[in-house]
Coordinates of C-alpha atoms (C1' of nucleotides) in Angstrom, one line a residue:
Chain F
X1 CA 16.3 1.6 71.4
X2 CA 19.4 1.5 69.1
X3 CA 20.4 -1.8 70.7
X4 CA 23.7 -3.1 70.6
X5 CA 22.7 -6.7 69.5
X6 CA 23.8 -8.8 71.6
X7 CA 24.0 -11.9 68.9
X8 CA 25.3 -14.7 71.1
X9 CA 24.0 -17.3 69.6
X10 CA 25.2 -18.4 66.3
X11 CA 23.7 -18.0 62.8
X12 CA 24.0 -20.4 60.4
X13 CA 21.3 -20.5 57.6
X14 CA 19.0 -17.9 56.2
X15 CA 16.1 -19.5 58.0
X16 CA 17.6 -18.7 61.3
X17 CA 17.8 -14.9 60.6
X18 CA 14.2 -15.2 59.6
X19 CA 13.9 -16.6 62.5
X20 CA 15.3 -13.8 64.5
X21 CA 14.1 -10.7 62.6
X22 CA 10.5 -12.0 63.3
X23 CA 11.3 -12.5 67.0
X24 CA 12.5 -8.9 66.7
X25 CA 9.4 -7.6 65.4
X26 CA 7.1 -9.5 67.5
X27 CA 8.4 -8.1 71.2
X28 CA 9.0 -4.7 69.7
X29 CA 12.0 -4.2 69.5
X30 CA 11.8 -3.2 66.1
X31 CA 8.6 -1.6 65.7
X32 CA 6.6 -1.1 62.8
X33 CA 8.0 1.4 60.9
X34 CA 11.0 1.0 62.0
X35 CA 14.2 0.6 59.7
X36 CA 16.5 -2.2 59.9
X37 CA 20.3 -2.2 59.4
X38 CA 21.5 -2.4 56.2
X39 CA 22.0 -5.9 54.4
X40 CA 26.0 -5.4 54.5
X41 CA 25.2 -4.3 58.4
X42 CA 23.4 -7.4 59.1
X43 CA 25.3 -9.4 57.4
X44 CA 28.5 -8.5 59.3
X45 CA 25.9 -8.8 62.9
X46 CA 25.2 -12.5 62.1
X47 CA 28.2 -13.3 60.5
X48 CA 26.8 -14.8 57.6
X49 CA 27.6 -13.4 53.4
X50 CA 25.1 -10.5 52.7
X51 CA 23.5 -12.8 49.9
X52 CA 22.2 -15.5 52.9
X53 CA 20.6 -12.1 54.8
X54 CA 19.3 -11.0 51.6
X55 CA 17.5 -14.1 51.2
X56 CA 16.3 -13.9 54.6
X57 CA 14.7 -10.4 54.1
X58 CA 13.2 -11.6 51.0
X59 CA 11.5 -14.9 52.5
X60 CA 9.8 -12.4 55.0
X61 CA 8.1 -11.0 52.1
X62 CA 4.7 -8.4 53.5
X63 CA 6.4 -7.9 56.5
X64 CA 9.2 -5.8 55.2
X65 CA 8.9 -2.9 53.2
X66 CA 12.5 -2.6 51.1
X67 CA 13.5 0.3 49.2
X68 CA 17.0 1.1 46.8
X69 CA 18.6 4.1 48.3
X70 CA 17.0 4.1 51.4
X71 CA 16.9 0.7 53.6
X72 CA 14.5 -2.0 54.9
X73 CA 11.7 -1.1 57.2
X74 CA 9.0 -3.1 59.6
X75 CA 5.6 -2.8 57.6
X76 CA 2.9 -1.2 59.6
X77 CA 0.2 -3.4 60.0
X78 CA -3.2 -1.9 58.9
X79 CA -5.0 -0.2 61.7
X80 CA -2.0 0.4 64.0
X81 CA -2.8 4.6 64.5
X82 CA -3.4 4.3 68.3
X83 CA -4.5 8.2 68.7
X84 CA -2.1 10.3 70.3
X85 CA -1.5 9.2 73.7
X86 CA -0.1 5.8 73.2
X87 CA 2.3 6.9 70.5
X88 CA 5.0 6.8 72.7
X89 CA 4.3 3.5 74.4
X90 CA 3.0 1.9 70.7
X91 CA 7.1 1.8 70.2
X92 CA 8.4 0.7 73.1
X93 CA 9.2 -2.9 73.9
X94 CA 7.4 -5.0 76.6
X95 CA 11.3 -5.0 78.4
X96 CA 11.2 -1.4 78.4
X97 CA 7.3 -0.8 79.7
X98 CA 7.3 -3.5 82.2
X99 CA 10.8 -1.7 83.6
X100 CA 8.7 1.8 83.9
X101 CA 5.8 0.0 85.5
X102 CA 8.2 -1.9 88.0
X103 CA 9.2 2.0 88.8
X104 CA 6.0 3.8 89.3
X105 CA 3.2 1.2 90.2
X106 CA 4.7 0.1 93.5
X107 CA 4.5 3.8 94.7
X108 CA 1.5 4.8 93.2
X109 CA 0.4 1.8 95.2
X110 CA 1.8 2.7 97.9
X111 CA -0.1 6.5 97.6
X112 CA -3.0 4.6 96.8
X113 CA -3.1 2.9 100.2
X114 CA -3.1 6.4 102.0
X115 CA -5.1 8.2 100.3
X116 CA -8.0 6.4 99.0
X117 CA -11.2 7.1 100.0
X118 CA -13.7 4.2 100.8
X119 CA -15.9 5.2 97.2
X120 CA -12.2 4.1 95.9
X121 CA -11.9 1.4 98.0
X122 CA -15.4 -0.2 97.0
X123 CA -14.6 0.1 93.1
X124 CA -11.4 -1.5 93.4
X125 CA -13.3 -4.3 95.4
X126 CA -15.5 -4.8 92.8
X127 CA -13.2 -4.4 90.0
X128 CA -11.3 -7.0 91.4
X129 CA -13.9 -9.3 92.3
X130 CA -15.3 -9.2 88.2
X131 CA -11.5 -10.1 87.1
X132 CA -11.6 -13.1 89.3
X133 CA -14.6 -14.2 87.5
X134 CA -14.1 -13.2 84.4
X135 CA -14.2 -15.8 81.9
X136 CA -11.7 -15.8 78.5
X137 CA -8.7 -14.0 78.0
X138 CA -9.9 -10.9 76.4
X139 CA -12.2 -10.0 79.6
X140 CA -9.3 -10.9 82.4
X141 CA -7.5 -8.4 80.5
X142 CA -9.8 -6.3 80.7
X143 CA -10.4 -6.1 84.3
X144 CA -6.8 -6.3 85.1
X145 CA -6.2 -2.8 83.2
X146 CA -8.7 -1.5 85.2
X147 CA -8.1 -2.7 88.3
X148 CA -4.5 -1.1 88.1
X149 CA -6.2 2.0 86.7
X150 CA -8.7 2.3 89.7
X151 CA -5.7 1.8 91.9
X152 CA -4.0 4.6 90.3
X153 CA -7.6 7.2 90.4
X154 CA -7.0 6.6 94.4
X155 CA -3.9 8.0 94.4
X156 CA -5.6 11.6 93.3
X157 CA -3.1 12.2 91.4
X158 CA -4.2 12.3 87.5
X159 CA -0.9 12.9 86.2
X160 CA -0.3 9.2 87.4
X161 CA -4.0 8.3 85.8
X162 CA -2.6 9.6 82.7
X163 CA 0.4 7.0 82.6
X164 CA -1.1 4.3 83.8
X165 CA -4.1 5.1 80.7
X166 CA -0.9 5.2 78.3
X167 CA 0.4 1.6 79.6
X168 CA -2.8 0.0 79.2
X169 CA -2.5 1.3 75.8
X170 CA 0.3 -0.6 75.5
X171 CA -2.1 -3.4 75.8
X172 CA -3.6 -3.3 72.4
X173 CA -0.5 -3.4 70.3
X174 CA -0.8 -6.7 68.1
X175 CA 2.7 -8.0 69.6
X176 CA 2.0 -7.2 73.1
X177 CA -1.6 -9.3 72.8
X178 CA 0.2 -12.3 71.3
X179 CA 2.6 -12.2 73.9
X180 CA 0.1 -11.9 76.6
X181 CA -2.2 -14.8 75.4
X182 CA 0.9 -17.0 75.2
X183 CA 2.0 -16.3 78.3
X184 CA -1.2 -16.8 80.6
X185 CA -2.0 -20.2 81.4
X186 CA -4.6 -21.3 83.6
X187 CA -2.1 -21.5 86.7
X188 CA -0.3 -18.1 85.8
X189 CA -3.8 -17.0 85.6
X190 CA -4.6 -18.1 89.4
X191 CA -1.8 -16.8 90.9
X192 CA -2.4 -13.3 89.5
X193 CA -5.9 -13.8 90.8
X194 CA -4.0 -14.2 94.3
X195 CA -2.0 -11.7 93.5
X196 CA -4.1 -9.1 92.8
X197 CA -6.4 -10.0 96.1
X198 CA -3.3 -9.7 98.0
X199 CA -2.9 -6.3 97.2
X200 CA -6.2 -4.8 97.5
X201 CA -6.3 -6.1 101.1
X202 CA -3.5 -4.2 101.7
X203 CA -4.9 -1.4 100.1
X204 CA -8.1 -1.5 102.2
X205 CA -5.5 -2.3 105.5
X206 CA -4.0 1.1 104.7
X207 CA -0.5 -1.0 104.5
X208 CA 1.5 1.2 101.9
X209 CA 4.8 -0.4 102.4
X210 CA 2.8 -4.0 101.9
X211 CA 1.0 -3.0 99.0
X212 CA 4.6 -1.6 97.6
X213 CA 5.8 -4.8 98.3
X214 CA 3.1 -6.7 96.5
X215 CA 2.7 -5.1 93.7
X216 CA 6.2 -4.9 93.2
X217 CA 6.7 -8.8 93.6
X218 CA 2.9 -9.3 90.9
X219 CA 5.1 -7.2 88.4
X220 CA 8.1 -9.1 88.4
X221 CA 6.4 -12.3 88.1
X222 CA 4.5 -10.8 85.1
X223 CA 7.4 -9.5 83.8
X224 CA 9.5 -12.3 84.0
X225 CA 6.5 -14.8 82.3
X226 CA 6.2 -11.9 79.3
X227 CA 9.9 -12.1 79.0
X228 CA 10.2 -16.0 79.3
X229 CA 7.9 -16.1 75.9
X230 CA 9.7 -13.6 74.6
X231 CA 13.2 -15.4 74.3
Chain L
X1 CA 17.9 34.6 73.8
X2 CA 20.7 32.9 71.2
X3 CA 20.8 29.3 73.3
X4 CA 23.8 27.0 72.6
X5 CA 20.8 24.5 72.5
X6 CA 23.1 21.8 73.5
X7 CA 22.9 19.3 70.3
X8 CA 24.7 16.1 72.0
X9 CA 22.9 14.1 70.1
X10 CA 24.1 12.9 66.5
X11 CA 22.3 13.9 63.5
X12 CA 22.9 12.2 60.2
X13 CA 19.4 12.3 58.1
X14 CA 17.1 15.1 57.2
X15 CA 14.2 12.9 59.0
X16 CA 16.4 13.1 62.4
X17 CA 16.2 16.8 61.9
X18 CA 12.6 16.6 61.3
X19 CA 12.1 14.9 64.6
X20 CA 14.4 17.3 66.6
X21 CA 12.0 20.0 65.4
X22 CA 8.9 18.7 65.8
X23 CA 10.4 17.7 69.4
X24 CA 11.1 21.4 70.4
X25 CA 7.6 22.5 69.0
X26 CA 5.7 20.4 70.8
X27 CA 7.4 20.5 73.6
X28 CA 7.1 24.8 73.8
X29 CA 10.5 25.2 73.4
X30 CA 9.4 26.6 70.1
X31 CA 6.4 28.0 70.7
X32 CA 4.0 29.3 68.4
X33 CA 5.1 31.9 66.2
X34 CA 8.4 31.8 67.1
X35 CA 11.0 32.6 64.6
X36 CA 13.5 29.5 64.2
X37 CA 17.1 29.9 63.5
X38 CA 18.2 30.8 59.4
X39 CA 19.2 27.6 57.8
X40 CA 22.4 28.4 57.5
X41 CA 22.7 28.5 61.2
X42 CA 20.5 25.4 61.6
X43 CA 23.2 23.5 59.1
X44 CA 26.1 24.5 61.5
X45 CA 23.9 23.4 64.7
X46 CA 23.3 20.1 63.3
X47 CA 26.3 19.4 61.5
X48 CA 24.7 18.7 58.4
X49 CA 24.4 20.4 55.1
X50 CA 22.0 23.4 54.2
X51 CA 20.7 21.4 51.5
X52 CA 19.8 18.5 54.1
X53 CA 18.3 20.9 56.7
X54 CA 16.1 22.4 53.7
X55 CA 14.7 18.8 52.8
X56 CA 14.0 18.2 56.6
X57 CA 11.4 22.1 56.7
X58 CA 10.4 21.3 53.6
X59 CA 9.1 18.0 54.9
X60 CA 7.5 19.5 57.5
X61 CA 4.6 21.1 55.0
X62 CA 2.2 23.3 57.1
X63 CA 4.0 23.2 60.7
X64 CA 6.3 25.8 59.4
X65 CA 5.7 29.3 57.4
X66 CA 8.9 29.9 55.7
X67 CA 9.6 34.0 54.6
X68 CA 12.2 34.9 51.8
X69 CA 14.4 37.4 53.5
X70 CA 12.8 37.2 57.1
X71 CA 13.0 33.6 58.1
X72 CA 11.1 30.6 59.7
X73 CA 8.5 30.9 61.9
X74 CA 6.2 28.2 63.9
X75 CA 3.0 28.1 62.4
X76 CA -0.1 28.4 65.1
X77 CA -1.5 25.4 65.7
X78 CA -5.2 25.8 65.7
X79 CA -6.6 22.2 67.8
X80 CA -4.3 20.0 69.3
X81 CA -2.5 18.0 66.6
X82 CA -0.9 15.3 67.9
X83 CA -1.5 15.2 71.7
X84 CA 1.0 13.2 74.0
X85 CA 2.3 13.0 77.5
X86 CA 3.7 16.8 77.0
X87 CA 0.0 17.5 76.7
X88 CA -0.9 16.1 80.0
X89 CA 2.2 17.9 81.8
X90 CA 1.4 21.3 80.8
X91 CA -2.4 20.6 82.2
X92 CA -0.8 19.7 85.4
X93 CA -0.4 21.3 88.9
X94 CA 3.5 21.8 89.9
X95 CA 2.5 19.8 92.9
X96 CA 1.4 16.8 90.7
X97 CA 4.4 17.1 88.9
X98 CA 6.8 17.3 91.4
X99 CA 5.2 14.1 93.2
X100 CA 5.5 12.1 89.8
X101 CA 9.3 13.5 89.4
X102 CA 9.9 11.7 93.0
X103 CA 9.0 8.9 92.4
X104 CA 10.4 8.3 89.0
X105 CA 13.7 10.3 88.8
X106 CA 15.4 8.7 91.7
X107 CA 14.4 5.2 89.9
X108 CA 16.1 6.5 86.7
X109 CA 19.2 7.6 88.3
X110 CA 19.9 4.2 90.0
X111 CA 19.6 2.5 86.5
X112 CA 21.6 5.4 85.4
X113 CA 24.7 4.6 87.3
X114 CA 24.4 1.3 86.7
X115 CA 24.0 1.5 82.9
X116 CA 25.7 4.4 81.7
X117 CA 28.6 3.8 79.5
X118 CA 31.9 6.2 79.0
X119 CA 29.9 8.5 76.3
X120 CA 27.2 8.7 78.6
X121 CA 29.2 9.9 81.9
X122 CA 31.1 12.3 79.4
X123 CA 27.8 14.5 78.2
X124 CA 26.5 14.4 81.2
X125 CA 29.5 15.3 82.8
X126 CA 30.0 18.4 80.0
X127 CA 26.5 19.4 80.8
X128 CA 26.8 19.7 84.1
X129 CA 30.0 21.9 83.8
X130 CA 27.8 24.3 81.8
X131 CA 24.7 24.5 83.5
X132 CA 27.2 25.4 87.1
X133 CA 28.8 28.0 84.6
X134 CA 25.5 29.6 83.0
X135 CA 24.7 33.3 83.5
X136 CA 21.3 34.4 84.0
X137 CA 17.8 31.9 84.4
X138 CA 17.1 31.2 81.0
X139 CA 20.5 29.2 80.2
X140 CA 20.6 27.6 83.7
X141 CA 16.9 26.5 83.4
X142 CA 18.2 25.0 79.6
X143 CA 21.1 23.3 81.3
X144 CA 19.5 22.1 83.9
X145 CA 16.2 20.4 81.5
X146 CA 19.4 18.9 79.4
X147 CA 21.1 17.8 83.1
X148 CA 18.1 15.8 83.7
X149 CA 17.5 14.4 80.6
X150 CA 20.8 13.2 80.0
X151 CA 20.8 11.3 83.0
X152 CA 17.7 9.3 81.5
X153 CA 19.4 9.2 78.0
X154 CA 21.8 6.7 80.4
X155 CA 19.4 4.2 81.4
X156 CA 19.0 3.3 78.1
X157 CA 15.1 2.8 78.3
X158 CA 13.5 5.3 75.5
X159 CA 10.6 5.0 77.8
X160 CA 11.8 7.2 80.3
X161 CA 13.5 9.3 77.7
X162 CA 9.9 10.5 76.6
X163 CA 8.9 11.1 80.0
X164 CA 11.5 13.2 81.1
X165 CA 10.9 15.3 77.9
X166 CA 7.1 15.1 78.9
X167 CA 8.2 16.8 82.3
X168 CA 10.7 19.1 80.5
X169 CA 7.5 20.3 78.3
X170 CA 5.9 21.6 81.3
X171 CA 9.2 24.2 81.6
X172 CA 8.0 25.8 78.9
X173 CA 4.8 26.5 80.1
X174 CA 4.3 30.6 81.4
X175 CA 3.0 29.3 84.8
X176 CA 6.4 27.3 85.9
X177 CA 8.5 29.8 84.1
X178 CA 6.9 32.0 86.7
X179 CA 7.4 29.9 89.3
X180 CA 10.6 29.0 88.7
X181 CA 11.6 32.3 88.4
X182 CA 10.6 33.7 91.2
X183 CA 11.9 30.5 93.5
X184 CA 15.6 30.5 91.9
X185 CA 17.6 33.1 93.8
X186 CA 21.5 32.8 93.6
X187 CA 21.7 30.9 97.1
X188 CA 19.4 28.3 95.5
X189 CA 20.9 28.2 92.3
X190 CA 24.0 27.8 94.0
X191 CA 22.7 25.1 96.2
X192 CA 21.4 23.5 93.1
X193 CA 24.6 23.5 91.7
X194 CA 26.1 21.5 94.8
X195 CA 23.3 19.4 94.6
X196 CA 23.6 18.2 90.8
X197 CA 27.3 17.9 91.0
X198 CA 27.2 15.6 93.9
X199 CA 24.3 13.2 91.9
X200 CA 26.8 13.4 88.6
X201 CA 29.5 12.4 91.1
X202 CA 27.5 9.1 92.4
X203 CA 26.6 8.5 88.7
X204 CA 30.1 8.5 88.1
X205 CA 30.9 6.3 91.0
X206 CA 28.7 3.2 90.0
X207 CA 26.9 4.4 93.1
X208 CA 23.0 3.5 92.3
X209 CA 21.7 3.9 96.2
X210 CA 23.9 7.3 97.1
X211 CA 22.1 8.6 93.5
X212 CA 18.6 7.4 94.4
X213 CA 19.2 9.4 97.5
X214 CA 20.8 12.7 96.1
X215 CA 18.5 13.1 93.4
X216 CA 15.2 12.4 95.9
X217 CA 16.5 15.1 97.9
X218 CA 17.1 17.1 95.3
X219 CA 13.9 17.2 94.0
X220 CA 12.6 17.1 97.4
X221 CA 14.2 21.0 97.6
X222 CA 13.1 21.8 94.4
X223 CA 9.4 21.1 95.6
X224 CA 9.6 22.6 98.7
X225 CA 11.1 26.1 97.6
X226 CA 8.5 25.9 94.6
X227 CA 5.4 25.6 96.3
X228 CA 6.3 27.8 98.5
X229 CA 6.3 30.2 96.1
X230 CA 3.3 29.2 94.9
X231 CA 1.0 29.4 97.8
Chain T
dG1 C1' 27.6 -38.1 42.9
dT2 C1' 23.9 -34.8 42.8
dC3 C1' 21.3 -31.2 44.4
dT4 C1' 20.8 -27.2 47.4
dT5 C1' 22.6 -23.6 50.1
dT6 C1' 26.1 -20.5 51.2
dT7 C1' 29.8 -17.7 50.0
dG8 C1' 32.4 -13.8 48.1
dA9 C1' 32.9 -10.7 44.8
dG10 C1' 31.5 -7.3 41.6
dC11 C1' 28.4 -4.1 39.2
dC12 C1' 24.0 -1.5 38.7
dA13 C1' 20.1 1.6 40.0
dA14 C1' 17.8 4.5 43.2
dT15 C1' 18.1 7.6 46.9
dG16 C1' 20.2 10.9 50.0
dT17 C1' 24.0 14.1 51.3
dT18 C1' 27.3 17.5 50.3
dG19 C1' 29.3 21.8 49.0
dA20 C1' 29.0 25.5 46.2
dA21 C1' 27.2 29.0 43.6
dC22 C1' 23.8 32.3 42.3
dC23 C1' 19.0 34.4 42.6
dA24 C1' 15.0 37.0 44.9
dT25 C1' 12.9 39.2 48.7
dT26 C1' 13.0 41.6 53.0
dG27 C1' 14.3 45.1 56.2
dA28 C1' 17.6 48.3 58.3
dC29 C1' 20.5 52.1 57.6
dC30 C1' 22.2 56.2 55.3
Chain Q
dG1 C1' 15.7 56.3 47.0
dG2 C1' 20.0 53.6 47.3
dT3 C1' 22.9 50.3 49.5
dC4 C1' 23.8 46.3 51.9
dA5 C1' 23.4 42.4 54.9
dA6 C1' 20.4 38.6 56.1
dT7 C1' 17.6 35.0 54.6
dG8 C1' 15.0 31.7 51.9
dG9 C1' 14.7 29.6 46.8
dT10 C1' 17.0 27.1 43.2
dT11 C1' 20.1 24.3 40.7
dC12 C1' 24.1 21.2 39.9
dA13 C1' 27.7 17.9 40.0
dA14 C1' 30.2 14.8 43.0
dC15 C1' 30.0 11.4 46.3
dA16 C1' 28.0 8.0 49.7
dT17 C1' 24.7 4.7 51.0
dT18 C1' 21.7 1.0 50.0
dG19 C1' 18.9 -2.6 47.9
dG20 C1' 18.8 -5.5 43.3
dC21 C1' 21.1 -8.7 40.7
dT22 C1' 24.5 -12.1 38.6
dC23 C1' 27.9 -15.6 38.8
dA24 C1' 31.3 -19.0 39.9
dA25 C1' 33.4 -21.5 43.6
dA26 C1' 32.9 -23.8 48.1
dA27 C1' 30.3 -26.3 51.5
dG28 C1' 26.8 -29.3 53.1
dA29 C1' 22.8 -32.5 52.7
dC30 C1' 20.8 -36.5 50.7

DNA sequence: GTCTTTTGAGCCAATGTTGAACCATTGACC
DNA sequence: GGTCAATGGTTCAACATTGGCTCAAAAGAC
């Protein structure tokens, strides 16, 4: 996202920049792949001599990949290769996907409440009544991708199936899965059971500018849990 | 057709050029089998040396048949490598499309005036000037694709960057270039004109609600006079 | 006071970019 | 057929960028 990085805070030792680069990493906002500033570059970001940032880079050891003439780049983890339609969404940060979802799911939501039909209407009943009782982390996550994604069919619109199948790709990327496990308690974990209830209802009411609403208001709360982890 | 292909972006690296190409062939604006400018040409467009734009085709293996003394040509693609969002798009009806475009693009122009910086308002401010003094369909259409996408280049969320190249993909496809064609007469491309001046204008201005607004209307035109057409 | 870390500086080696020149092939034109 | 411009193929030396490395002095940490 060519940041400008924003370094606020203030670096002092080598185990701080570790400290930092990892963070980086981790929420994807250097991606694997990726290549990192130069070691003069970063030493001039954190304001620290380039032999401290050197260190640094060489403490992260696997992680990085580091080669003369060239640079320093994010080592893919084994595996990554998420086939072709999450390749854009495998590199974007949780800021940036949870900003496109705040965009489209309230009105797809909205479409959703006029024009779904009642097969749509009992699917999205029952999806929602298995991610209630689903048990374990993996299988709430489950349900929840596919209760936004039988919110989406209803719209009719497959274009919009399409991105919400690419988001929920987003899902399985290593950084977003730590992220999401750290993030849901047992109580955060509740009130998106509420949530979620909330808006079928006003699905099934036919409310659009409710379920707009609601949806809206489920997506900043996750966002803003994600992002609380995150810093 | 000898476009000015509007190169705002900076290239420094033979693998930016790489990605630039393999952009514009997936996203049809180099289709299959079509002949690619001589490197020479490329070099100047870039701003980068012939040796440099040399190493980026040569990268590029197979994607590209290269002729002493004719030139470079797309290679046909037989299956689809590498399938994305473009991929989606070009499988879409206009009316899908156009529905998506409403409810994303006035989102991304409301986080466009509020984030663009100086160098932002400038290209899209230069872009603008050239799409309103293009002659004939083909360098309108191209000014108008860049218009858009520039405006999302602002918001600074890469995200939305893809999809607005997704939606540009679909462009290229026979069956809007149809459309399109047949919709634009001079009153509408006039109108047009007025229409993207006055959304550049409350960009400009810091003015997030008055550019949700134009640009919703916008598009709302844009659909109407196309499926019209169309049915 | 001793030990570790950080600093600043310099130099080296690997890689990439540049600009230029020249060659080989193709196709259009006479 | 001959000529010529256009185009990709090749090579080369100079320069720029970048990580690898060393070392002595300064700054903290105990």
């Amino acid at each position: 996202m060519a940041l400008p990085q924003a370094t606020n805070t203030r670096f002092q030792t080598a185990e701080d920049v570790v400290g930092d680069i990892q963070r980086r990493i981790e929420n994807g906002e250097w991606p694997e792949g990726h290549r990192l500033p130069p070691e003069r570059e970063l030493a001039a970001l954190y304001g620290l001599a380039r032999n401290t940032v050197r260190s640094a880079l060489n403490r992260m050891g696997t992680d990085l990949i580091r080669v003369v003439g060239r640079g320093t780049y994010v080592k893919a983890r084994n595996g990554g290769s998420v086939p072709g339609l999450g390749r854009h969404m495998k590199d974007a940060s949780p800021a940036e996907v949870m900003e496109v979802r705040l965009i489209i799911e309230p009105q797809a939501a909205a479409l959703a409440a006029h024009r779904a039909n009642s097969d749509d209407l009992a699917e999205i009943t029952e999806i929602l009544r298995r991610s209630i009782a689903a048990k374990g982390f993996a299988e709430f996550e489950h349900y929840d991708a596919a209760l936004h994604l039988a919110v989406f069919r209803a719209t009719k619109n497959q274009l919009l199936v399409d991105y919400c199948e690419a988001i929920n790709s987003a899902r399985h990327q290593p950084h977003w899965h730590r992220l999401k496990q750290k993030s849901l308690t047992d109580g955060l974990r509740s009130q998106y059971d509420r949530e979620h209830s909330a808006l079928v209802d006003a699905i099934k009411q036919r409310d659009a500018e409710k379920a707009r609403r609601l949806i809206h208001q489920h997506l900043t709360h996750v966002r803003d849990h994600l992002l609380a982890i995150d810093a």
